[in-house]
Short mmCIF file of N, CA and C in Angstrom, two decimals:
data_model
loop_
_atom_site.label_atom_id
_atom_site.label_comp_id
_atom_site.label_asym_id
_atom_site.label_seq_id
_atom_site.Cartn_x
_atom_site.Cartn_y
_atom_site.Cartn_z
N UNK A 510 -9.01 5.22 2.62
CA UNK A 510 -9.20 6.55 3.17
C UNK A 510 -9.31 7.52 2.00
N UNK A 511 -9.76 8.71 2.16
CA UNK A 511 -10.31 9.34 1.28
C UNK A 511 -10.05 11.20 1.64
N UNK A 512 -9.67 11.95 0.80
CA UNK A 512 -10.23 13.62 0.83
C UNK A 512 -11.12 13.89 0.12
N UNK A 513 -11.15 14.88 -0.37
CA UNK A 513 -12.82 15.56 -0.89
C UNK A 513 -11.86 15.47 -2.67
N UNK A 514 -10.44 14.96 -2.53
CA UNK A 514 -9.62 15.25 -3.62
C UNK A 514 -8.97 13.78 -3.95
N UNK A 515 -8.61 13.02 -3.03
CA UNK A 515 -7.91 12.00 -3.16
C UNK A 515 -8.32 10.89 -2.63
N UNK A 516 -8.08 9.47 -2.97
CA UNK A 516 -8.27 8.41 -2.50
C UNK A 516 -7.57 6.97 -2.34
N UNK A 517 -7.30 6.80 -1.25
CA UNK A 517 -5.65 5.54 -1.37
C UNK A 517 -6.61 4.20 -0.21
N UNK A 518 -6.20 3.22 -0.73
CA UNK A 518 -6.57 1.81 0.18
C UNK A 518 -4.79 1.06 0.16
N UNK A 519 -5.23 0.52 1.10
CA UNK A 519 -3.97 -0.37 1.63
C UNK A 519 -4.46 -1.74 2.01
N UNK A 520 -3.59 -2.70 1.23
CA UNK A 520 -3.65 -4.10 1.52
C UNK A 520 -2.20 -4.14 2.39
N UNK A 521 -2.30 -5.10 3.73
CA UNK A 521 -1.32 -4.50 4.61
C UNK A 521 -0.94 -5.98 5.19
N UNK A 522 -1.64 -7.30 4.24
CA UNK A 522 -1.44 -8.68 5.08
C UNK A 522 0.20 -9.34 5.20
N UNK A 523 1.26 -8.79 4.00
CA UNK A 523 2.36 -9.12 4.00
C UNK A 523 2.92 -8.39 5.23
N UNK A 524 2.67 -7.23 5.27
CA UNK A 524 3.42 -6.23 6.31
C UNK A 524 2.91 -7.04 7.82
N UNK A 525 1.91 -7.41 7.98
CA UNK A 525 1.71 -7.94 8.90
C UNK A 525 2.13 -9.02 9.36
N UNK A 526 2.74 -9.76 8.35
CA UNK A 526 3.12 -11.22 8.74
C UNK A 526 4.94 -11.01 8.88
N UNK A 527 5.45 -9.98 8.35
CA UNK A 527 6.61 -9.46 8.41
C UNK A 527 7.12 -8.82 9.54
N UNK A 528 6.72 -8.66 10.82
CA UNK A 528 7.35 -8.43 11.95
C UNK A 528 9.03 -8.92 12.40
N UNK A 529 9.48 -7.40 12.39
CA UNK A 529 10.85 -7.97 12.83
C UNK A 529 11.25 -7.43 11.22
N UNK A 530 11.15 -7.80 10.17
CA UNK A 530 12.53 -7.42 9.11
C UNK A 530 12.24 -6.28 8.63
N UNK A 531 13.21 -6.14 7.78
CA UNK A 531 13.23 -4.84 7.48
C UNK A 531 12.91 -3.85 6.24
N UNK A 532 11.44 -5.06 5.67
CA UNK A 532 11.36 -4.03 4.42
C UNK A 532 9.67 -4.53 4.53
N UNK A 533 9.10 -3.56 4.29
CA UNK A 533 7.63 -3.80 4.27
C UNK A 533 6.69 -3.40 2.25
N UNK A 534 6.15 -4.67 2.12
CA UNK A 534 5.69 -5.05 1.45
C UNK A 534 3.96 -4.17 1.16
N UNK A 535 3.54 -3.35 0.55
CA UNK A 535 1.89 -3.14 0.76
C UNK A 535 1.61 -2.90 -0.28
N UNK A 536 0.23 -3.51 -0.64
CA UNK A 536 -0.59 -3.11 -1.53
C UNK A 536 -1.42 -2.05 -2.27
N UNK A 537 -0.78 -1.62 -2.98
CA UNK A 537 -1.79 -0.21 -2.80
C UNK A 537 -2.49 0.42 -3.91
N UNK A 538 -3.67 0.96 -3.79
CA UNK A 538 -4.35 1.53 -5.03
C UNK A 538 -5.03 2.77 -4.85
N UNK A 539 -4.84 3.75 -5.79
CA UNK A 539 -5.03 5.03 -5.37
C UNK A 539 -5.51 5.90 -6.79
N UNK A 540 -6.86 6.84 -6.68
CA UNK A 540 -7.33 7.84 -7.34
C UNK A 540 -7.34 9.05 -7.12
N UNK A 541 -7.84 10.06 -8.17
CA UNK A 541 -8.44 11.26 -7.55
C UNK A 541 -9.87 11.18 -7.52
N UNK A 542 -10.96 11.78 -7.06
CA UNK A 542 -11.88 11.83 -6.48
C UNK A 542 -12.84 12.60 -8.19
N UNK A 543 -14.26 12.22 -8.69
CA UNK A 543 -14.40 13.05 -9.50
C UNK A 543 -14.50 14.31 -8.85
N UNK A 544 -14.44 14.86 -10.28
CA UNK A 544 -14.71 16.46 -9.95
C UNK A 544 -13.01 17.11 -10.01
N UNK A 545 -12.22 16.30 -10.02
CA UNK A 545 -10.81 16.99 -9.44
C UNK A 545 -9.95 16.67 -10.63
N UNK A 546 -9.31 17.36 -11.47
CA UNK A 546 -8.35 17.52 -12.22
C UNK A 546 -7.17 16.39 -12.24
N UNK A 547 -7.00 15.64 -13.28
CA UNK A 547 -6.01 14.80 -13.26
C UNK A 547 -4.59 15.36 -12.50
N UNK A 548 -4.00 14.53 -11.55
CA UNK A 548 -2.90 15.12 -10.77
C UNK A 548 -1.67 13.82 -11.12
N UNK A 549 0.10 14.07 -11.02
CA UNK A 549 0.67 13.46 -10.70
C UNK A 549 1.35 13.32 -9.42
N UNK A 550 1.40 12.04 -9.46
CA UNK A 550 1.78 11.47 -7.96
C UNK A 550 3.15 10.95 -8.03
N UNK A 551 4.43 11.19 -7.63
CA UNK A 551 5.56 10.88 -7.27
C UNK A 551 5.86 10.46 -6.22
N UNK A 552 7.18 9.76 -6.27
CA UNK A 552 7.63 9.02 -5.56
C UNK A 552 7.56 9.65 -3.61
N UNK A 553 8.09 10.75 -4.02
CA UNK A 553 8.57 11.91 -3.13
C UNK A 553 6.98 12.33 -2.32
N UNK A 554 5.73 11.34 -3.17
CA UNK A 554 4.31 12.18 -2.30
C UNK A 554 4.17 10.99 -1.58
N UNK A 555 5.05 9.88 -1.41
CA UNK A 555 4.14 8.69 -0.47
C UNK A 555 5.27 8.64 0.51
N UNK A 556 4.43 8.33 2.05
CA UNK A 556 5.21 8.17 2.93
C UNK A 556 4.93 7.31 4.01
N UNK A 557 5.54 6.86 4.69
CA UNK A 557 5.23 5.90 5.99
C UNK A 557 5.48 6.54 7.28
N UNK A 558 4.75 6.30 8.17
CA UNK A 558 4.51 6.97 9.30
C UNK A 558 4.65 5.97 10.22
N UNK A 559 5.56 5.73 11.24
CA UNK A 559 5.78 4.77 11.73
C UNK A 559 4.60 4.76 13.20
N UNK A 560 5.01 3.55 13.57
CA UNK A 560 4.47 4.09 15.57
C UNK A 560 4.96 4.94 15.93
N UNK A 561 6.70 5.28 15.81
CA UNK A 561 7.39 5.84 16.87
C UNK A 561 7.35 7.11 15.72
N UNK A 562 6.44 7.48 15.27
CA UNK A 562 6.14 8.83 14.09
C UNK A 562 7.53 9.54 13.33
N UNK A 563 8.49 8.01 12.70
CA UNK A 563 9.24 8.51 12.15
C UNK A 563 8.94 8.48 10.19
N UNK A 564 9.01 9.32 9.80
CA UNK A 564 8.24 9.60 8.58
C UNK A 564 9.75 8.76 7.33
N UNK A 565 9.13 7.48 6.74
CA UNK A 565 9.74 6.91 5.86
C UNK A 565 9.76 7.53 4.91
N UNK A 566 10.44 7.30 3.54
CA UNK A 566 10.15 7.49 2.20
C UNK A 566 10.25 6.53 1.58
N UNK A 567 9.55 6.29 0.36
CA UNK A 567 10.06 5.53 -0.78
C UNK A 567 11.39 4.69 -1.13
N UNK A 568 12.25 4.23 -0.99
CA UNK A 568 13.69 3.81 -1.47
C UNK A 568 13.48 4.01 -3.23
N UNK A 569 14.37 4.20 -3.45
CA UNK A 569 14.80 4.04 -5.19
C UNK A 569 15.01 2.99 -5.83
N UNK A 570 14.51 2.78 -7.26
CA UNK A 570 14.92 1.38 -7.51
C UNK A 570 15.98 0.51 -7.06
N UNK A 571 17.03 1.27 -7.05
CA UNK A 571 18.52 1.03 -7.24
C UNK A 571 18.40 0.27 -5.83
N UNK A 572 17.73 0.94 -4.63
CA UNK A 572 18.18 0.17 -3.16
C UNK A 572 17.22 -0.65 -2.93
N UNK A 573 15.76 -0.46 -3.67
CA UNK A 573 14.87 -1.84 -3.90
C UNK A 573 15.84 -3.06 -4.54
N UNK A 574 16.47 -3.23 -5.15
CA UNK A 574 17.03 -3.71 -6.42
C UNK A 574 18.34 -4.44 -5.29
N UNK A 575 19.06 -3.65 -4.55
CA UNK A 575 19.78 -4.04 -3.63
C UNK A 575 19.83 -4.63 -2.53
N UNK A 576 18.30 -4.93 -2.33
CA UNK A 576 17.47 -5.98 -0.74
C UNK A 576 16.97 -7.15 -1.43
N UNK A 577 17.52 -7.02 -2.75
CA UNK A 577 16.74 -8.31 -3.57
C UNK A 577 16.70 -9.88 -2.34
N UNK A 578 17.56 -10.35 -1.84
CA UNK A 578 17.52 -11.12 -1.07
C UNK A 578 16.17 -11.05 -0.11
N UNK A 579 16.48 -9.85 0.31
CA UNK A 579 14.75 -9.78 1.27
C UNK A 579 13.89 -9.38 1.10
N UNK A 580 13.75 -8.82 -0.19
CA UNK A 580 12.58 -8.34 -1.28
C UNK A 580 12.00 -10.20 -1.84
N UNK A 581 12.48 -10.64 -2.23
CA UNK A 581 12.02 -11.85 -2.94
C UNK A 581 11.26 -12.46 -2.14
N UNK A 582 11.42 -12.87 -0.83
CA UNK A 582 10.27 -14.02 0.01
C UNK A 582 9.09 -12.78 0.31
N UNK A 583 9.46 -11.70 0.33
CA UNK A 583 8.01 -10.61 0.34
C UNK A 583 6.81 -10.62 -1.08
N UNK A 584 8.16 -10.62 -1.78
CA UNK A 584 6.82 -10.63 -3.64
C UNK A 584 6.46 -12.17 -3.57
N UNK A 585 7.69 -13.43 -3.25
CA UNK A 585 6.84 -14.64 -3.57
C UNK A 585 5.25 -14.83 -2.33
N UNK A 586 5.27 -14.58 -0.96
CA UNK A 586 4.18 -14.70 -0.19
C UNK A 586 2.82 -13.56 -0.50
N UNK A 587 3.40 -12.55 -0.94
CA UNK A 587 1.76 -11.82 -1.68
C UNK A 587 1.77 -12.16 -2.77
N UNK A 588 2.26 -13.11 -3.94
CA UNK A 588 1.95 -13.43 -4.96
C UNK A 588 0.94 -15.00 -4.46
N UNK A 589 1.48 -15.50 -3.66
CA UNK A 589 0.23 -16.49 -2.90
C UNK A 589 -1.14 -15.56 -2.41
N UNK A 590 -0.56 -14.71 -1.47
CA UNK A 590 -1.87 -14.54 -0.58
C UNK A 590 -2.20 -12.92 -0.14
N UNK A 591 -1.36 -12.43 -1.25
CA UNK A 591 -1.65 -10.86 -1.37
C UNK A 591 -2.99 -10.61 -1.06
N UNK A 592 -3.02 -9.07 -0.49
CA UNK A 592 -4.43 -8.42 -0.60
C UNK A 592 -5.36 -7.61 -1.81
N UNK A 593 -6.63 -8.15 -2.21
CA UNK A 593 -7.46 -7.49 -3.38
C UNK A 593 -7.28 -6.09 -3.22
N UNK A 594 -6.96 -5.27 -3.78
CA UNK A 594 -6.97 -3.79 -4.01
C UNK A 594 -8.18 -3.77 -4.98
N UNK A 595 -9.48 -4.08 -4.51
CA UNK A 595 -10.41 -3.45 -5.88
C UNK A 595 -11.46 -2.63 -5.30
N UNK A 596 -11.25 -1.89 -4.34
CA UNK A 596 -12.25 -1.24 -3.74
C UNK A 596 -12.03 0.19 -4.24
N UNK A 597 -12.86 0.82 -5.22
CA UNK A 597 -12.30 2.26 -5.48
C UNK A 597 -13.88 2.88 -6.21
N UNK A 598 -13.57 4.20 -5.72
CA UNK A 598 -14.92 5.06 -5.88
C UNK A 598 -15.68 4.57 -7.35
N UNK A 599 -16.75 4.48 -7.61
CA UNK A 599 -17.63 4.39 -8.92
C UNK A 599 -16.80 4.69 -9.80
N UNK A 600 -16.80 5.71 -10.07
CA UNK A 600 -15.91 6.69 -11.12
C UNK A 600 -14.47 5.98 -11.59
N UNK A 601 -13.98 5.30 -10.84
CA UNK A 601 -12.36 4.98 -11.05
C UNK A 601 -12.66 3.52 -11.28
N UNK A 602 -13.03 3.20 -12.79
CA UNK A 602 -13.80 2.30 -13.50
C UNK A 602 -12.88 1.52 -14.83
N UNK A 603 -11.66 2.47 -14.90
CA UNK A 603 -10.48 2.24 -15.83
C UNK A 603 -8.97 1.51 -15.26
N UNK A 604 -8.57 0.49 -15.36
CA UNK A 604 -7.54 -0.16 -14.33
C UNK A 604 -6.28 0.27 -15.00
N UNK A 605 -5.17 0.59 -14.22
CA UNK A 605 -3.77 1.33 -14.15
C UNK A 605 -2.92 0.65 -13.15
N UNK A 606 -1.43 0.70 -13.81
CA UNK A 606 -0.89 0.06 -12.86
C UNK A 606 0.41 1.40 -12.33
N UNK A 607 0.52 1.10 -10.93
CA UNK A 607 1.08 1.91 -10.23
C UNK A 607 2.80 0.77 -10.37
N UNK A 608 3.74 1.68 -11.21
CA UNK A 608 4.62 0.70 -11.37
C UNK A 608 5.99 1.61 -10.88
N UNK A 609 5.83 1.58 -9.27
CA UNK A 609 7.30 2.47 -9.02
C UNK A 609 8.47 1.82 -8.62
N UNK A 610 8.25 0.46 -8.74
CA UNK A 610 9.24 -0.44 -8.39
C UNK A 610 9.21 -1.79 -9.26
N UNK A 611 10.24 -2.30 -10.03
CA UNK A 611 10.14 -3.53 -10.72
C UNK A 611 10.37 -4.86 -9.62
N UNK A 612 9.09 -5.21 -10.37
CA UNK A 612 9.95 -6.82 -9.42
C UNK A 612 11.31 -7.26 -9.68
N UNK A 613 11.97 -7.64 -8.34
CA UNK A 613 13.41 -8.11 -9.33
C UNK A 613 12.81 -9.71 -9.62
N UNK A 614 13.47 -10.15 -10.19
CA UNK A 614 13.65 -11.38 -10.91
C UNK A 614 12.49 -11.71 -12.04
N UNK A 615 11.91 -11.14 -12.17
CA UNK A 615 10.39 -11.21 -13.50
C UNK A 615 10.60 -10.58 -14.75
N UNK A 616 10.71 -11.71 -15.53
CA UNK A 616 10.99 -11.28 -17.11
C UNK A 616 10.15 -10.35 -17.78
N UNK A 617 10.83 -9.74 -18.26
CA UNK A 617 9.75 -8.61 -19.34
C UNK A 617 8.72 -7.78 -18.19
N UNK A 618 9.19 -7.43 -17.11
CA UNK A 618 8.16 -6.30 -16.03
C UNK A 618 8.63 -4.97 -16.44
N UNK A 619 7.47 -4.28 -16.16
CA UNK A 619 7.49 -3.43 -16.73
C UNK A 619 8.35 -2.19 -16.05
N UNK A 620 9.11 -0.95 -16.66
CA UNK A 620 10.23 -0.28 -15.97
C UNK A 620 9.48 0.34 -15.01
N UNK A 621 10.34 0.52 -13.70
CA UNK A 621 9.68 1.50 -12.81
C UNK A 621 10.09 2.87 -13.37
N UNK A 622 8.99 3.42 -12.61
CA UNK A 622 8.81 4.75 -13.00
C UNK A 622 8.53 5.74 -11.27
N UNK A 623 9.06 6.51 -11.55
CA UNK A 623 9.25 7.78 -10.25
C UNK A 623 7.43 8.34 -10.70
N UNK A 624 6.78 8.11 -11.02
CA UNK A 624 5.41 8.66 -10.96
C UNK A 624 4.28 8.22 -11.36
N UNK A 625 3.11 8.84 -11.27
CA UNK A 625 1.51 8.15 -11.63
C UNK A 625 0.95 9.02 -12.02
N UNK A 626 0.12 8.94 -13.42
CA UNK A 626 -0.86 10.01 -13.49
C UNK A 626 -2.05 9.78 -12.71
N UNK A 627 -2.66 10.07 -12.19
CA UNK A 627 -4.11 9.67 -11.51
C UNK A 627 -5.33 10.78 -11.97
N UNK A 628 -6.27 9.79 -12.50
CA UNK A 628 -7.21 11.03 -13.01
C UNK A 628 -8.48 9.87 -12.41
N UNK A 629 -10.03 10.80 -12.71
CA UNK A 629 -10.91 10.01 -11.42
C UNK A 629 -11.31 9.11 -12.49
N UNK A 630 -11.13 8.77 -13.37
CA UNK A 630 -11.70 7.34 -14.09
C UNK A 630 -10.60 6.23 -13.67
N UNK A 631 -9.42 6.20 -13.30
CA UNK A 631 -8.38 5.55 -13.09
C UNK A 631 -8.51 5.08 -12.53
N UNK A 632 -7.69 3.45 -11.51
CA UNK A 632 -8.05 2.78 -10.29
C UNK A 632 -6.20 2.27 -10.59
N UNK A 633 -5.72 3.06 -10.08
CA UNK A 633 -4.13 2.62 -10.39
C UNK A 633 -3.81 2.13 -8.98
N UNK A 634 -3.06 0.56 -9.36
CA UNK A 634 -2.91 -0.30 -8.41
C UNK A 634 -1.54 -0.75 -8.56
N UNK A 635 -0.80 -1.30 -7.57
CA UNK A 635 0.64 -1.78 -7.85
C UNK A 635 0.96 -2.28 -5.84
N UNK A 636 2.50 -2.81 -6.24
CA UNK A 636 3.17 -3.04 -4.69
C UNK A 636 3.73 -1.76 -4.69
N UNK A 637 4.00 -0.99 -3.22
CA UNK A 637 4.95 -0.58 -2.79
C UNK A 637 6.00 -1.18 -1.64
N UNK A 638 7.19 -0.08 -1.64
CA UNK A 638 8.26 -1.34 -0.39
C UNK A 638 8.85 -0.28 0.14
N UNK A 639 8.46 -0.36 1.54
CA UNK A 639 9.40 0.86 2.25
C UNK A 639 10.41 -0.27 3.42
N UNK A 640 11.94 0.74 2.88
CA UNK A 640 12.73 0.07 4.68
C UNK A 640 12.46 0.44 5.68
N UNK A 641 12.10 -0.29 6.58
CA UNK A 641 12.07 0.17 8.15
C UNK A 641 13.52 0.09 9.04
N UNK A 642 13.88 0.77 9.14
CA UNK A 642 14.96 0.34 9.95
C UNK A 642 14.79 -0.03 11.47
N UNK A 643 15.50 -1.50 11.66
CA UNK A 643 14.64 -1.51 12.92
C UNK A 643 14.05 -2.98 13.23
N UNK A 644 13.52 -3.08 11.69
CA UNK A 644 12.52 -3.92 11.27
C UNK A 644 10.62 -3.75 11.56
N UNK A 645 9.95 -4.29 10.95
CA UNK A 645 8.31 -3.72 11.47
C UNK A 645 8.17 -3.64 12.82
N UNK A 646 7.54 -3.57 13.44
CA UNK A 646 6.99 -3.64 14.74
C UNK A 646 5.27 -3.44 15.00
N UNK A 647 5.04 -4.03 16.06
CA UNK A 647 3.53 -3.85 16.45
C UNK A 647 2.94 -2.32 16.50
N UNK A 648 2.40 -2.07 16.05
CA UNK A 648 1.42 -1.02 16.07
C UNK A 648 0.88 0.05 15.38
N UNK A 649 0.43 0.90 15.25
CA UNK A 649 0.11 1.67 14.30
C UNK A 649 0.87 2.71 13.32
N UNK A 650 0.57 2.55 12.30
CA UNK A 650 0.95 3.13 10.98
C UNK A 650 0.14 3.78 10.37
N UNK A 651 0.70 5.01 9.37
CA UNK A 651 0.14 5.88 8.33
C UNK A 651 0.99 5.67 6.87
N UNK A 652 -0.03 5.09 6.12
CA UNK A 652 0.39 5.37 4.95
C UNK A 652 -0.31 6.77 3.94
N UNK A 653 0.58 7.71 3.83
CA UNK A 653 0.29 8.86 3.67
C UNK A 653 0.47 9.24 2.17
N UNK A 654 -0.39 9.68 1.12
CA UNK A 654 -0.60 10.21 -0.13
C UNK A 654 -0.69 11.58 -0.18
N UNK A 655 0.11 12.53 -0.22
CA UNK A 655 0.22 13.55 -0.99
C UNK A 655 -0.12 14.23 -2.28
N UNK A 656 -1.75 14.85 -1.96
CA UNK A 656 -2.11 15.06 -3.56
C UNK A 656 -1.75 16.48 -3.51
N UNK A 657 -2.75 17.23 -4.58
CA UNK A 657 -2.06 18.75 -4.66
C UNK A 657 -2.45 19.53 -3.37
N UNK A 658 -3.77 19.78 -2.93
CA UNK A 658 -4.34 20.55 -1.83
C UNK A 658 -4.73 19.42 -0.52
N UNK A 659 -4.13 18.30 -0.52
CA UNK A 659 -4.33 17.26 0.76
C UNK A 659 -3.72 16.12 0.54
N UNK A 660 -3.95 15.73 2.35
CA UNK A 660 -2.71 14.35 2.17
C UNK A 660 -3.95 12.95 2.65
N UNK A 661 -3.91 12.28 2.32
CA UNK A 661 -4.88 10.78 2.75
C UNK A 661 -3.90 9.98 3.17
N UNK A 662 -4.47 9.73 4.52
CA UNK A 662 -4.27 9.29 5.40
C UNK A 662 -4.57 8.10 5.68
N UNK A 663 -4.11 6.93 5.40
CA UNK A 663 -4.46 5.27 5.53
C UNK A 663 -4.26 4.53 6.96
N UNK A 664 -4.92 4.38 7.50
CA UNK A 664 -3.99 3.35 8.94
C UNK A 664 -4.36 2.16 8.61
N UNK A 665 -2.97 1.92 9.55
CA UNK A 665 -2.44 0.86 9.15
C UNK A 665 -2.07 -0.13 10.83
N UNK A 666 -2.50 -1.10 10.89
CA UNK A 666 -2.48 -1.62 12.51
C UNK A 666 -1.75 -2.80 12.46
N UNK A 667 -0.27 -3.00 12.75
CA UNK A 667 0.73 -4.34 12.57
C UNK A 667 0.15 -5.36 14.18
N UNK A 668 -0.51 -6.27 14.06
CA UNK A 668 -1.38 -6.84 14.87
C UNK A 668 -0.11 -8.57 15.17
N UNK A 669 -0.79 -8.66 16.38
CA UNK A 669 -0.25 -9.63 16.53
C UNK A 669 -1.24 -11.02 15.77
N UNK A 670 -0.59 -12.27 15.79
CA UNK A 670 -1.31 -13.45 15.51
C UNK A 670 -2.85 -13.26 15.59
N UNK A 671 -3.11 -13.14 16.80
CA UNK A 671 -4.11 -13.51 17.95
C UNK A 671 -5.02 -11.98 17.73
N UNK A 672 -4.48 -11.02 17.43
CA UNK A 672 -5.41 -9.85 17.65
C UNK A 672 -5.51 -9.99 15.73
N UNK A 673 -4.78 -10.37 14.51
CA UNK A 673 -5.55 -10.28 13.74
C UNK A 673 -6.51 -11.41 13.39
N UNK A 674 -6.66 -12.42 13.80
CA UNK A 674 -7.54 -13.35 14.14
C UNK A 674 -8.72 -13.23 14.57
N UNK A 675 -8.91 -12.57 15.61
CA UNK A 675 -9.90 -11.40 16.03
C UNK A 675 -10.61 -10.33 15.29
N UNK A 676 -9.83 -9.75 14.23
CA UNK A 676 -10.40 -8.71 13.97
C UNK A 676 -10.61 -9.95 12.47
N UNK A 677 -9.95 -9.99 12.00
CA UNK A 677 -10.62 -11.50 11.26
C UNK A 677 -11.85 -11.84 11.49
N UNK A 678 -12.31 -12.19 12.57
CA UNK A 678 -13.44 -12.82 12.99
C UNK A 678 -14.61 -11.59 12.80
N UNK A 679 -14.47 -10.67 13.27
CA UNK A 679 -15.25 -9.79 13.83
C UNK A 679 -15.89 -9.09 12.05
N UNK A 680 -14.97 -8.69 11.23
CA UNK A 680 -15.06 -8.05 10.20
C UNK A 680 -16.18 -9.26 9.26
N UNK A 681 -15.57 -10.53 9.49
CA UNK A 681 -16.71 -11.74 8.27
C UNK A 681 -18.09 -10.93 9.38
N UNK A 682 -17.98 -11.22 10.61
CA UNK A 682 -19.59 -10.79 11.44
C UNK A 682 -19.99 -9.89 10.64
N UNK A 683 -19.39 -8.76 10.76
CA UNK A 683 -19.87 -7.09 10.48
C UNK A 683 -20.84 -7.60 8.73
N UNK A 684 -19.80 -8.14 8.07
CA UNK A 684 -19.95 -8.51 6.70
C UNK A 684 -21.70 -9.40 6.56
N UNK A 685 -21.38 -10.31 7.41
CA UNK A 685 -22.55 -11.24 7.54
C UNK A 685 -23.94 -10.24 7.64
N UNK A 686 -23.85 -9.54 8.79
CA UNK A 686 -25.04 -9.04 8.93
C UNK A 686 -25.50 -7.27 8.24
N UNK A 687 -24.24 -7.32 7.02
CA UNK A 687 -25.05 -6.32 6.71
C UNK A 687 -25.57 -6.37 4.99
N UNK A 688 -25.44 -7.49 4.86
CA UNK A 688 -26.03 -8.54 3.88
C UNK A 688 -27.39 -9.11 4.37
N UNK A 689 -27.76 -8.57 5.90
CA UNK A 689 -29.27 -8.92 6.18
C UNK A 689 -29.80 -7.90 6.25
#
């Protein structure tokens, strides 16, 4: 999703397979748009928007660091079968890593950091991990970016088996025929 200022994609296949617990796993990569002034992005600008429109935040290292138990089978299954984050405007041609959370258990990773510079040559990519309390549930989500003059707006659809299978199917179609 995109503003006339900002631009965020979401890889969302862990979160999807995560129904029921309580920490969601997503992929994410995010610019500014040319034309727009290098901006920083903090912790405090990303948010989750639930179904029941309760607005998450970020956790801090410290309580990332403290779910290590249920953080770990989330980083080992997208380190199998994570989603490509490489879809980003022309311009954002320089790769960056979005590092606001350390993996726990990975030697020599690099420190998290509470922020991102994002400027439009950039394509800054990384995991994020929000708690749900509750655990995930079926249905629609906003993952929300906060730049200086707008917010981008990502949805996000927690699908069952059977309905992402479907849209599975449907998306290779779309793909197929517009390669003819």
């Amino acid at each position: 999703a995109e503003t006339n200022e900002g631009y965020a994609i979401v890889g969302y296949r862990i979160a999807n397979e995560s129904v029921g617990k309580e920490w969601m796993l997503l992929d994410v990569g995010m610019t500014v748009m040319k034309g727009t002034e290098a901006q920083t992005i903090t912790r405090d600008d990303i948010k989750l928007v639930t179904p029941d429109h309760q607005v998450l935040s970020l956790p801090s290292q410290e309580d990332y660091q403290k779910a290590r138990g249920e953080v770990m089978p989330l980083v080992k299954r997208a380190a199998l079968a994570g989603d490509p984050i490489n879809y980003f405007p022309p311009s954002a041609d320089s790769p960056c890593s979005l590092t606001l959370f350390t993996e726990p258990g990975i030697l020599n990773a690099p420190m998290a950091r509470d922020e991102v510079e994002l400027s439009h040559n950039r394509a800054c990519v990384g995991r994020v991990y929000f708690h749900v309390p509750g655990g995930i549930k079926l249905g629609n989500y906003n993952f929300d970016v906060k730049f200086e003059n707008s917010i981008v707006k990502v949805p996000i659809e927690i699908m069952t088996e059977e309905q992402a299978k479907e849209f599975t199917k449907k998306w290779k179609e779309s793909l197929k025929k517009s390669k003819h």
